[in-house]
Amino acid sequence: MTIRDLAEAAGVSVTTVSQILNGKGERFSSDTQARVLKLQEKLGYVPDYNARNLIMRSTQTIGVLVPNLANPFFSMFIKGIQLASQDNKFIPIIFDANQNQALQNMYLEELIKRAANGLIIASATLDANDIDRILTRNGIPYLLFDQNDAQIGDRVWVDDYKGGQIAANYLLAAGHRKLTLLVPDDITQNIRQRIKGFESVMTKYRLAFSEEMMIKTPMTKLGGYQAVDQLIAKQSTAVFCINDEMAIGVYRGLQERGLRVPDDISVMGYDDIDLANFVAPKLTTIHQPAFEMGQVATELLIERIQNPRLPHQDKQLPLELVVRDSVKSNP
Amino acid sequence: MTIRDLAEAAGVSVTTVSQILNGKGERFSSDTQARVLKLQEKLGYVPDYNARNLIMRSTQTIGVLVPNLANPFFSMFIKGIQLASQDNKFIPIIFDANQNQALQNMYLEELIKRAANGLIIASATLDANDIDRILTRNGIPYLLFDQNDAQIGDRVWVDDYKGGQIAANYLLAAGHRKLTLLVPDDITQNIRQRIKGFESVMTKYRLAFSEEMMIKTPMTKLGGYQAVDQLIAKQSTAVFCINDEMAIGVYRGLQERGLRVPDDISVMGYDDIDLANFVAPKLTTIHQPAFEMGQVATELLIERIQNPRLPHQDKQLPLELVVRDSVKSNP
DNA sequence: TTGTATGCGTTATCAG
DNA sequence: CTGATAACGCATACAA
């Protein structure tokens, strides 16, 4: 079933069919138009995607690289991407890099091969300069997450520094003085900002802040869980988990050891995944607008694709403190 | 940067370049080979994906339709798909149908347009016959989930009937007699099997089973949460949630009303998402091998793509009871 | 109002 | 060992 078959069946030329099917057929008799359209339906003709793109020089595709699909934050992020893509007649191709550098590179190459029109990279383990070198060489616009200080390309961001400050302020205002942070081994820019923000508040109140206060562990439920013994050893009254997933793990670890949240130790998260509202006690956290971040990122990227010489774009989205039940006052 | 540019730069013909780059260049002098390879690297030549596929008649792409990306079961399912795809040099294009029929149809068409070589459809709201009509017409092999009784195409499945039986047996053995089921409004085949299996055990023990025992609510955390008032009204001693997400919602609802799991009411789930092991109390559930299901589905599909006249394939994966702490014995 | 001819970038065929 | 040429299916400039 090619355009030629359809043209033959309709008794017209391929040009006629092509034009009509692409909405440029005003000039043909409505009779011809109807006939072609009807025959297309009947024969189930679908233009060959590759042939079409070969001429059009566009795949209407954007590539998306996330570190972990199973993290609800990224699920929402992706849902935002899908919605915005759909609105703009683009299709996202999503890859879960699985926190694996080699895999990430492979996917990156694959996306280039497939001539993705643009990329959203929310995977932290690649070096920003590498990415830039590879992508600009191929003329592919892209948008980087977790690497906020890279001056390259457009930018969608939340003020993680402020996020860290909000967390610290809240915990201090609740009377906590002995604090611990749960952070990943591989500290990306956005995480660093959170920590720095947190530190700035501590410093402001002339409280000590040191490496000692941080426990390094993977940003997963399991990671949080595994950090609990260290956490207890620190005898803190509150812990700030750099994402909610970790906090869920901490909940479990504390509970298994007979400790209660927030009575024995207060827990604060970051992200505000939907689960945060379903655990007991409900998790106090900082809300990141994951869905909107995906949406806006996609919109910016597509604008850039459609107009490469647009001025640099920068969009900040708001963070928000969500007070629930996992932090106790005046310990 | 086309193959022609590269050929020119290397002082050879496009044929030479093409052959060498496609691993069919044994017959060329190793000098020529080296030169071409080196120049490709240097100039960063990447074969045009569309032109290539136009000739090769393959996109090395499979389409994937899931109802909800944010459900951990599907996250794992997708991770399985990605791994198996990667092993076979295929790329999955993933769509979250968002439990929306229209969206689903749109994505289905999009995947056909993009000449996906095969499809994995784990979205329940489409009619199996519609799908079959559309896809067989386009000669696209596919694999359906949640529609186990459809005799069409290959099949990867778990014995949901048995799953339902396992759940019922476990609850009955624990001494529960007053039971409630949380089920979705739109009951797909696999869900129906679970219910039937559950029913079969009740019947075997001459216990009543009726519509009255079922509460219809969305298969989400929120859905479970919203069903709690009805659940309490039924004065059951145990509830079987048709997936774990619902169970999480039930936990919260019960807790907010001062009821305790499992002391006041026992809760059982289905899926065994990783979260099940992190809630308090840990959720007793039926383990579905989501990751393997994705993997196996992908493998079967790709085999089918590569050999369309293969005999019908059928692969069953095991279910497993996972006993944790959310069901109390001898109430 | 319709059709012809050309080219997109690649691979495959076959002749040197 | 190498290269000229056809073909893939489509859209479009140009002709009629």
JSON list of N, CA, C and O in Angstrom, two decimals, chain A residues 48-97:
[
{"chain": "A", "resi": 48, "resn": "ASP", "atom": "N", "xyz": [4.21, 6.34, 4.42]},
{"chain": "A", "resi": 48, "resn": "ASP", "atom": "CA", "xyz": [5.42, 5.75, 5.00]},
{"chain": "A", "resi": 48, "resn": "ASP", "atom": "C", "xyz": [6.17, 6.81, 5.81]},
{"chain": "A", "resi": 48, "resn": "ASP", "atom": "O", "xyz": [6.58, 7.84, 5.29]},
{"chain": "A", "resi": 49, "resn": "TYR", "atom": "N", "xyz": [6.32, 6.47, 7.06]},
{"chain": "A", "resi": 49, "resn": "TYR", "atom": "CA", "xyz": [6.91, 7.41, 8.00]},
{"chain": "A", "resi": 49, "resn": "TYR", "atom": "C", "xyz": [8.33, 7.83, 7.59]},
{"chain": "A", "resi": 49, "resn": "TYR", "atom": "O", "xyz": [8.68, 9.00, 7.61]},
{"chain": "A", "resi": 50, "resn": "ASN", "atom": "N", "xyz": [9.11, 6.85, 7.18]},
{"chain": "A", "resi": 50, "resn": "ASN", "atom": "CA", "xyz": [10.50, 7.14, 6.85]},
{"chain": "A", "resi": 50, "resn": "ASN", "atom": "C", "xyz": [10.63, 7.96, 5.57]},
{"chain": "A", "resi": 50, "resn": "ASN", "atom": "O", "xyz": [11.38, 8.93, 5.51]},
{"chain": "A", "resi": 51, "resn": "ALA", "atom": "N", "xyz": [9.87, 7.57, 4.59]},
{"chain": "A", "resi": 51, "resn": "ALA", "atom": "CA", "xyz": [9.92, 8.31, 3.32]},
{"chain": "A", "resi": 51, "resn": "ALA", "atom": "C", "xyz": [9.49, 9.75, 3.53]},
{"chain": "A", "resi": 51, "resn": "ALA", "atom": "O", "xyz": [10.07, 10.69, 3.00]},
{"chain": "A", "resi": 52, "resn": "ARG", "atom": "N", "xyz": [8.47, 9.89, 4.35]},
{"chain": "A", "resi": 52, "resn": "ARG", "atom": "CA", "xyz": [7.93, 11.21, 4.61]},
{"chain": "A", "resi": 52, "resn": "ARG", "atom": "C", "xyz": [8.95, 12.09, 5.34]},
{"chain": "A", "resi": 52, "resn": "ARG", "atom": "O", "xyz": [9.24, 13.21, 4.93]},
{"chain": "A", "resi": 53, "resn": "ASN", "atom": "N", "xyz": [9.51, 11.54, 6.37]},
{"chain": "A", "resi": 53, "resn": "ASN", "atom": "CA", "xyz": [10.47, 12.31, 7.15]},
{"chain": "A", "resi": 53, "resn": "ASN", "atom": "C", "xyz": [11.75, 12.60, 6.37]},
{"chain": "A", "resi": 53, "resn": "ASN", "atom": "O", "xyz": [12.40, 13.61, 6.58]},
{"chain": "A", "resi": 54, "resn": "LEU", "atom": "N", "xyz": [12.07, 11.67, 5.49]},
{"chain": "A", "resi": 54, "resn": "LEU", "atom": "CA", "xyz": [13.27, 11.87, 4.69]},
{"chain": "A", "resi": 54, "resn": "LEU", "atom": "C", "xyz": [13.16, 13.17, 3.89]},
{"chain": "A", "resi": 54, "resn": "LEU", "atom": "O", "xyz": [14.11, 13.93, 3.77]},
{"chain": "A", "resi": 55, "resn": "ILE", "atom": "N", "xyz": [11.99, 13.41, 3.41]},
{"chain": "A", "resi": 55, "resn": "ILE", "atom": "CA", "xyz": [11.76, 14.65, 2.67]},
{"chain": "A", "resi": 55, "resn": "ILE", "atom": "C", "xyz": [11.56, 15.84, 3.60]},
{"chain": "A", "resi": 55, "resn": "ILE", "atom": "O", "xyz": [12.11, 16.90, 3.42]},
{"chain": "A", "resi": 56, "resn": "MET", "atom": "N", "xyz": [10.74, 15.62, 4.61]},
{"chain": "A", "resi": 56, "resn": "MET", "atom": "CA", "xyz": [10.36, 16.71, 5.50]},
{"chain": "A", "resi": 56, "resn": "MET", "atom": "C", "xyz": [11.49, 17.15, 6.42]},
{"chain": "A", "resi": 56, "resn": "MET", "atom": "O", "xyz": [11.41, 18.20, 7.03]},
{"chain": "A", "resi": 57, "resn": "ARG", "atom": "N", "xyz": [12.49, 16.29, 6.60]},
{"chain": "A", "resi": 57, "resn": "ARG", "atom": "CA", "xyz": [13.60, 16.58, 7.49]},
{"chain": "A", "resi": 57, "resn": "ARG", "atom": "C", "xyz": [13.14, 16.93, 8.90]},
{"chain": "A", "resi": 57, "resn": "ARG", "atom": "O", "xyz": [13.62, 17.86, 9.51]},
{"chain": "A", "resi": 58, "resn": "SER", "atom": "N", "xyz": [12.21, 16.16, 9.37]},
{"chain": "A", "resi": 58, "resn": "SER", "atom": "CA", "xyz": [11.80, 16.32, 10.76]},
{"chain": "A", "resi": 58, "resn": "SER", "atom": "C", "xyz": [11.18, 15.02, 11.23]},
{"chain": "A", "resi": 58, "resn": "SER", "atom": "O", "xyz": [10.47, 14.36, 10.50]},
{"chain": "A", "resi": 59, "resn": "THR", "atom": "N", "xyz": [11.49, 14.66, 12.46]},
{"chain": "A", "resi": 59, "resn": "THR", "atom": "CA", "xyz": [10.93, 13.43, 12.97]},
{"chain": "A", "resi": 59, "resn": "THR", "atom": "C", "xyz": [9.80, 13.71, 13.95]},
{"chain": "A", "resi": 59, "resn": "THR", "atom": "O", "xyz": [9.12, 12.81, 14.40]},
{"chain": "A", "resi": 60, "resn": "GLN", "atom": "N", "xyz": [9.64, 14.97, 14.29]},
{"chain": "A", "resi": 60, "resn": "GLN", "atom": "CA", "xyz": [8.64, 15.34, 15.30]},
{"chain": "A", "resi": 60, "resn": "GLN", "atom": "C", "xyz": [8.82, 14.49, 16.56]},
{"chain": "A", "resi": 60, "resn": "GLN", "atom": "O", "xyz": [7.86, 13.98, 17.11]},
{"chain": "A", "resi": 61, "resn": "THR", "atom": "N", "xyz": [10.06, 14.34, 16.91]},
{"chain": "A", "resi": 61, "resn": "THR", "atom": "CA", "xyz": [10.38, 13.47, 18.03]},
{"chain": "A", "resi": 61, "resn": "THR", "atom": "C", "xyz": [11.30, 14.19, 19.00]},
{"chain": "A", "resi": 61, "resn": "THR", "atom": "O", "xyz": [12.24, 14.86, 18.58]},
{"chain": "A", "resi": 62, "resn": "ILE", "atom": "N", "xyz": [11.05, 14.06, 20.28]},
{"chain": "A", "resi": 62, "resn": "ILE", "atom": "CA", "xyz": [12.04, 14.52, 21.25]},
{"chain": "A", "resi": 62, "resn": "ILE", "atom": "C", "xyz": [12.47, 13.33, 22.10]},
{"chain": "A", "resi": 62, "resn": "ILE", "atom": "O", "xyz": [11.69, 12.43, 22.37]},
{"chain": "A", "resi": 63, "resn": "GLY", "atom": "N", "xyz": [13.71, 13.34, 22.47]},
{"chain": "A", "resi": 63, "resn": "GLY", "atom": "CA", "xyz": [14.24, 12.27, 23.30]},
{"chain": "A", "resi": 63, "resn": "GLY", "atom": "C", "xyz": [14.24, 12.69, 24.76]},
{"chain": "A", "resi": 63, "resn": "GLY", "atom": "O", "xyz": [14.46, 13.86, 25.07]},
{"chain": "A", "resi": 64, "resn": "VAL", "atom": "N", "xyz": [14.00, 11.74, 25.64]},
{"chain": "A", "resi": 64, "resn": "VAL", "atom": "CA", "xyz": [13.97, 12.05, 27.06]},
{"chain": "A", "resi": 64, "resn": "VAL", "atom": "C", "xyz": [14.81, 11.03, 27.82]},
{"chain": "A", "resi": 64, "resn": "VAL", "atom": "O", "xyz": [14.62, 9.82, 27.65]},
{"chain": "A", "resi": 65, "resn": "LEU", "atom": "N", "xyz": [15.72, 11.53, 28.61]},
{"chain": "A", "resi": 65, "resn": "LEU", "atom": "CA", "xyz": [16.56, 10.65, 29.41]},
{"chain": "A", "resi": 65, "resn": "LEU", "atom": "C", "xyz": [16.31, 10.92, 30.88]},
{"chain": "A", "resi": 65, "resn": "LEU", "atom": "O", "xyz": [16.59, 12.01, 31.36]},
{"chain": "A", "resi": 66, "resn": "VAL", "atom": "N", "xyz": [15.80, 9.93, 31.60]},
{"chain": "A", "resi": 66, "resn": "VAL", "atom": "CA", "xyz": [15.62, 10.10, 33.04]},
{"chain": "A", "resi": 66, "resn": "VAL", "atom": "C", "xyz": [16.44, 9.05, 33.78]},
{"chain": "A", "resi": 66, "resn": "VAL", "atom": "O", "xyz": [16.73, 7.99, 33.25]},
{"chain": "A", "resi": 67, "resn": "PRO", "atom": "N", "xyz": [16.82, 9.35, 35.02]},
{"chain": "A", "resi": 67, "resn": "PRO", "atom": "CA", "xyz": [17.67, 8.42, 35.75]},
{"chain": "A", "resi": 67, "resn": "PRO", "atom": "C", "xyz": [16.89, 7.20, 36.26]},
{"chain": "A", "resi": 67, "resn": "PRO", "atom": "O", "xyz": [17.43, 6.12, 36.37]},
{"chain": "A", "resi": 68, "resn": "ASN", "atom": "N", "xyz": [15.64, 7.39, 36.57]},
{"chain": "A", "resi": 68, "resn": "ASN", "atom": "CA", "xyz": [14.89, 6.28, 37.14]},
{"chain": "A", "resi": 68, "resn": "ASN", "atom": "C", "xyz": [13.39, 6.48, 37.00]},
{"chain": "A", "resi": 68, "resn": "ASN", "atom": "O", "xyz": [12.77, 7.26, 37.69]},
{"chain": "A", "resi": 69, "resn": "LEU", "atom": "N", "xyz": [12.84, 5.73, 36.12]},
{"chain": "A", "resi": 69, "resn": "LEU", "atom": "CA", "xyz": [11.41, 5.78, 35.80]},
{"chain": "A", "resi": 69, "resn": "LEU", "atom": "C", "xyz": [10.53, 5.44, 36.98]},
{"chain": "A", "resi": 69, "resn": "LEU", "atom": "O", "xyz": [9.37, 5.88, 37.06]},
{"chain": "A", "resi": 70, "resn": "ALA", "atom": "N", "xyz": [11.06, 4.64, 37.89]},
{"chain": "A", "resi": 70, "resn": "ALA", "atom": "CA", "xyz": [10.24, 4.15, 38.99]},
{"chain": "A", "resi": 70, "resn": "ALA", "atom": "C", "xyz": [10.12, 5.20, 40.09]},
{"chain": "A", "resi": 70, "resn": "ALA", "atom": "O", "xyz": [9.33, 5.04, 41.01]},
{"chain": "A", "resi": 71, "resn": "ASN", "atom": "N", "xyz": [10.88, 6.25, 39.99]},
{"chain": "A", "resi": 71, "resn": "ASN", "atom": "CA", "xyz": [10.75, 7.33, 40.95]},
{"chain": "A", "resi": 71, "resn": "ASN", "atom": "C", "xyz": [9.56, 8.20, 40.56]},
{"chain": "A", "resi": 71, "resn": "ASN", "atom": "O", "xyz": [9.51, 8.77, 39.48]},
{"chain": "A", "resi": 72, "resn": "PRO", "atom": "N", "xyz": [8.58, 8.31, 41.46]},
{"chain": "A", "resi": 72, "resn": "PRO", "atom": "CA", "xyz": [7.34, 9.02, 41.15]},
{"chain": "A", "resi": 72, "resn": "PRO", "atom": "C", "xyz": [7.57, 10.44, 40.66]},
{"chain": "A", "resi": 72, "resn": "PRO", "atom": "O", "xyz": [6.80, 10.96, 39.86]},
{"chain": "A", "resi": 73, "resn": "PHE", "atom": "N", "xyz": [8.63, 11.06, 41.14]},
{"chain": "A", "resi": 73, "resn": "PHE", "atom": "CA", "xyz": [8.92, 12.39, 40.64]},
{"chain": "A", "resi": 73, "resn": "PHE", "atom": "C", "xyz": [9.07, 12.37, 39.12]},
{"chain": "A", "resi": 73, "resn": "PHE", "atom": "O", "xyz": [8.52, 13.20, 38.41]},
{"chain": "A", "resi": 74, "resn": "PHE", "atom": "N", "xyz": [9.79, 11.38, 38.64]},
{"chain": "A", "resi": 74, "resn": "PHE", "atom": "CA", "xyz": [10.01, 11.32, 37.20]},
{"chain": "A", "resi": 74, "resn": "PHE", "atom": "C", "xyz": [8.80, 10.80, 36.44]},
{"chain": "A", "resi": 74, "resn": "PHE", "atom": "O", "xyz": [8.59, 11.16, 35.28]},
{"chain": "A", "resi": 75, "resn": "SER", "atom": "N", "xyz": [8.00, 10.00, 37.08]},
{"chain": "A", "resi": 75, "resn": "SER", "atom": "CA", "xyz": [6.75, 9.61, 36.45]},
{"chain": "A", "resi": 75, "resn": "SER", "atom": "C", "xyz": [5.93, 10.84, 36.12]},
{"chain": "A", "resi": 75, "resn": "SER", "atom": "O", "xyz": [5.40, 10.99, 35.02]},
{"chain": "A", "resi": 76, "resn": "MET", "atom": "N", "xyz": [5.82, 11.72, 37.09]},
{"chain": "A", "resi": 76, "resn": "MET", "atom": "CA", "xyz": [5.04, 12.93, 36.87]},
{"chain": "A", "resi": 76, "resn": "MET", "atom": "C", "xyz": [5.71, 13.84, 35.85]},
{"chain": "A", "resi": 76, "resn": "MET", "atom": "O", "xyz": [5.06, 14.44, 35.00]},
{"chain": "A", "resi": 77, "resn": "PHE", "atom": "N", "xyz": [6.99, 13.94, 35.97]},
{"chain": "A", "resi": 77, "resn": "PHE", "atom": "CA", "xyz": [7.78, 14.73, 35.03]},
{"chain": "A", "resi": 77, "resn": "PHE", "atom": "C", "xyz": [7.46, 14.26, 33.60]},
{"chain": "A", "resi": 77, "resn": "PHE", "atom": "O", "xyz": [7.18, 15.06, 32.70]},
{"chain": "A", "resi": 78, "resn": "ILE", "atom": "N", "xyz": [7.48, 12.97, 33.41]},
{"chain": "A", "resi": 78, "resn": "ILE", "atom": "CA", "xyz": [7.22, 12.40, 32.09]},
{"chain": "A", "resi": 78, "resn": "ILE", "atom": "C", "xyz": [5.79, 12.64, 31.65]},
{"chain": "A", "resi": 78, "resn": "ILE", "atom": "O", "xyz": [5.53, 12.93, 30.48]},
{"chain": "A", "resi": 79, "resn": "LYS", "atom": "N", "xyz": [4.87, 12.54, 32.58]},
{"chain": "A", "resi": 79, "resn": "LYS", "atom": "CA", "xyz": [3.49, 12.80, 32.21]},
{"chain": "A", "resi": 79, "resn": "LYS", "atom": "C", "xyz": [3.34, 14.22, 31.69]},
{"chain": "A", "resi": 79, "resn": "LYS", "atom": "O", "xyz": [2.58, 14.48, 30.75]},
{"chain": "A", "resi": 80, "resn": "GLY", "atom": "N", "xyz": [4.06, 15.14, 32.31]},
{"chain": "A", "resi": 80, "resn": "GLY", "atom": "CA", "xyz": [4.04, 16.52, 31.84]},
{"chain": "A", "resi": 80, "resn": "GLY", "atom": "C", "xyz": [4.61, 16.62, 30.43]},
{"chain": "A", "resi": 80, "resn": "GLY", "atom": "O", "xyz": [4.08, 17.31, 29.57]},
{"chain": "A", "resi": 81, "resn": "ILE", "atom": "N", "xyz": [5.67, 15.91, 30.21]},
{"chain": "A", "resi": 81, "resn": "ILE", "atom": "CA", "xyz": [6.30, 15.91, 28.89]},
{"chain": "A", "resi": 81, "resn": "ILE", "atom": "C", "xyz": [5.35, 15.35, 27.84]},
{"chain": "A", "resi": 81, "resn": "ILE", "atom": "O", "xyz": [5.21, 15.91, 26.75]},
{"chain": "A", "resi": 82, "resn": "GLN", "atom": "N", "xyz": [4.69, 14.29, 28.20]},
{"chain": "A", "resi": 82, "resn": "GLN", "atom": "CA", "xyz": [3.78, 13.66, 27.24]},
{"chain": "A", "resi": 82, "resn": "GLN", "atom": "C", "xyz": [2.64, 14.60, 26.87]},
{"chain": "A", "resi": 82, "resn": "GLN", "atom": "O", "xyz": [2.27, 14.71, 25.70]},
{"chain": "A", "resi": 83, "resn": "LEU", "atom": "N", "xyz": [2.11, 15.26, 27.88]},
{"chain": "A", "resi": 83, "resn": "LEU", "atom": "CA", "xyz": [0.99, 16.16, 27.58]},
{"chain": "A", "resi": 83, "resn": "LEU", "atom": "C", "xyz": [1.42, 17.28, 26.64]},
{"chain": "A", "resi": 83, "resn": "LEU", "atom": "O", "xyz": [0.77, 17.55, 25.63]},
{"chain": "A", "resi": 84, "resn": "ALA", "atom": "N", "xyz": [2.51, 17.93, 27.00]},
{"chain": "A", "resi": 84, "resn": "ALA", "atom": "CA", "xyz": [2.96, 19.06, 26.19]},
{"chain": "A", "resi": 84, "resn": "ALA", "atom": "C", "xyz": [3.38, 18.59, 24.80]},
{"chain": "A", "resi": 84, "resn": "ALA", "atom": "O", "xyz": [3.15, 19.29, 23.80]},
{"chain": "A", "resi": 85, "resn": "SER", "atom": "N", "xyz": [3.95, 17.43, 24.69]},
{"chain": "A", "resi": 85, "resn": "SER", "atom": "CA", "xyz": [4.36, 16.90, 23.40]},
{"chain": "A", "resi": 85, "resn": "SER", "atom": "C", "xyz": [3.15, 16.71, 22.51]},
{"chain": "A", "resi": 85, "resn": "SER", "atom": "O", "xyz": [3.11, 17.14, 21.35]},
{"chain": "A", "resi": 86, "resn": "GLN", "atom": "N", "xyz": [2.20, 16.06, 23.09]},
{"chain": "A", "resi": 86, "resn": "GLN", "atom": "CA", "xyz": [0.97, 15.76, 22.37]},
{"chain": "A", "resi": 86, "resn": "GLN", "atom": "C", "xyz": [0.33, 17.04, 21.84]},
{"chain": "A", "resi": 86, "resn": "GLN", "atom": "O", "xyz": [-0.10, 17.10, 20.68]},
{"chain": "A", "resi": 87, "resn": "ASP", "atom": "N", "xyz": [0.30, 18.06, 22.67]},
{"chain": "A", "resi": 87, "resn": "ASP", "atom": "CA", "xyz": [-0.28, 19.33, 22.25]},
{"chain": "A", "resi": 87, "resn": "ASP", "atom": "C", "xyz": [0.45, 19.91, 21.05]},
{"chain": "A", "resi": 87, "resn": "ASP", "atom": "O", "xyz": [-0.12, 20.65, 20.26]},
{"chain": "A", "resi": 88, "resn": "ASN", "atom": "N", "xyz": [1.72, 19.58, 20.92]},
{"chain": "A", "resi": 88, "resn": "ASN", "atom": "CA", "xyz": [2.53, 20.16, 19.86]},
{"chain": "A", "resi": 88, "resn": "ASN", "atom": "C", "xyz": [2.85, 19.18, 18.73]},
{"chain": "A", "resi": 88, "resn": "ASN", "atom": "O", "xyz": [3.75, 19.43, 17.94]},
{"chain": "A", "resi": 89, "resn": "LYS", "atom": "N", "xyz": [2.13, 18.08, 18.74]},
{"chain": "A", "resi": 89, "resn": "LYS", "atom": "CA", "xyz": [2.33, 17.06, 17.70]},
{"chain": "A", "resi": 89, "resn": "LYS", "atom": "C", "xyz": [3.74, 16.49, 17.70]},
{"chain": "A", "resi": 89, "resn": "LYS", "atom": "O", "xyz": [4.28, 16.16, 16.65]},
{"chain": "A", "resi": 90, "resn": "PHE", "atom": "N", "xyz": [4.30, 16.43, 18.86]},
{"chain": "A", "resi": 90, "resn": "PHE", "atom": "CA", "xyz": [5.59, 15.76, 19.00]},
{"chain": "A", "resi": 90, "resn": "PHE", "atom": "C", "xyz": [5.40, 14.46, 19.77]},
{"chain": "A", "resi": 90, "resn": "PHE", "atom": "O", "xyz": [4.39, 14.28, 20.45]},
{"chain": "A", "resi": 91, "resn": "ILE", "atom": "N", "xyz": [6.37, 13.59, 19.64]},
{"chain": "A", "resi": 91, "resn": "ILE", "atom": "CA", "xyz": [6.34, 12.33, 20.37]},
{"chain": "A", "resi": 91, "resn": "ILE", "atom": "C", "xyz": [7.60, 12.19, 21.20]},
{"chain": "A", "resi": 91, "resn": "ILE", "atom": "O", "xyz": [8.70, 12.38, 20.68]},
{"chain": "A", "resi": 92, "resn": "PRO", "atom": "N", "xyz": [7.46, 11.94, 22.48]},
{"chain": "A", "resi": 92, "resn": "PRO", "atom": "CA", "xyz": [8.65, 11.74, 23.29]},
{"chain": "A", "resi": 92, "resn": "PRO", "atom": "C", "xyz": [9.10, 10.27, 23.27]},
{"chain": "A", "resi": 92, "resn": "PRO", "atom": "O", "xyz": [8.28, 9.37, 23.38]},
{"chain": "A", "resi": 93, "resn": "ILE", "atom": "N", "xyz": [10.38, 10.08, 23.10]},
{"chain": "A", "resi": 93, "resn": "ILE", "atom": "CA", "xyz": [10.95, 8.74, 23.26]},
{"chain": "A", "resi": 93, "resn": "ILE", "atom": "C", "xyz": [11.69, 8.73, 24.58]},
{"chain": "A", "resi": 93, "resn": "ILE", "atom": "O", "xyz": [12.63, 9.50, 24.78]},
{"chain": "A", "resi": 94, "resn": "ILE", "atom": "N", "xyz": [11.23, 7.88, 25.48]},
{"chain": "A", "resi": 94, "resn": "ILE", "atom": "CA", "xyz": [11.70, 7.94, 26.86]},
{"chain": "A", "resi": 94, "resn": "ILE", "atom": "C", "xyz": [12.67, 6.81, 27.18]},
{"chain": "A", "resi": 94, "resn": "ILE", "atom": "O", "xyz": [12.38, 5.65, 26.90]},
{"chain": "A", "resi": 95, "resn": "PHE", "atom": "N", "xyz": [13.76, 7.17, 27.78]},
{"chain": "A", "resi": 95, "resn": "PHE", "atom": "CA", "xyz": [14.71, 6.16, 28.21]},
{"chain": "A", "resi": 95, "resn": "PHE", "atom": "C", "xyz": [15.00, 6.27, 29.70]},
{"chain": "A", "resi": 95, "resn": "PHE", "atom": "O", "xyz": [15.20, 7.36, 30.21]},
{"chain": "A", "resi": 96, "resn": "ASP", "atom": "N", "xyz": [15.02, 5.15, 30.34]},
{"chain": "A", "resi": 96, "resn": "ASP", "atom": "CA", "xyz": [15.38, 5.09, 31.75]},
{"chain": "A", "resi": 96, "resn": "ASP", "atom": "C", "xyz": [16.85, 4.69, 31.83]},
{"chain": "A", "resi": 96, "resn": "ASP", "atom": "O", "xyz": [17.22, 3.55, 31.58]},
{"chain": "A", "resi": 97, "resn": "ALA", "atom": "N", "xyz": [17.67, 5.63, 32.17]},
{"chain": "A", "resi": 97, "resn": "ALA", "atom": "CA", "xyz": [19.11, 5.36, 32.13]},
{"chain": "A", "resi": 97, "resn": "ALA", "atom": "C", "xyz": [19.55, 4.49, 33.29]},
{"chain": "A", "resi": 97, "resn": "ALA", "atom": "O", "xyz": [20.69, 4.04, 33.34]}
]
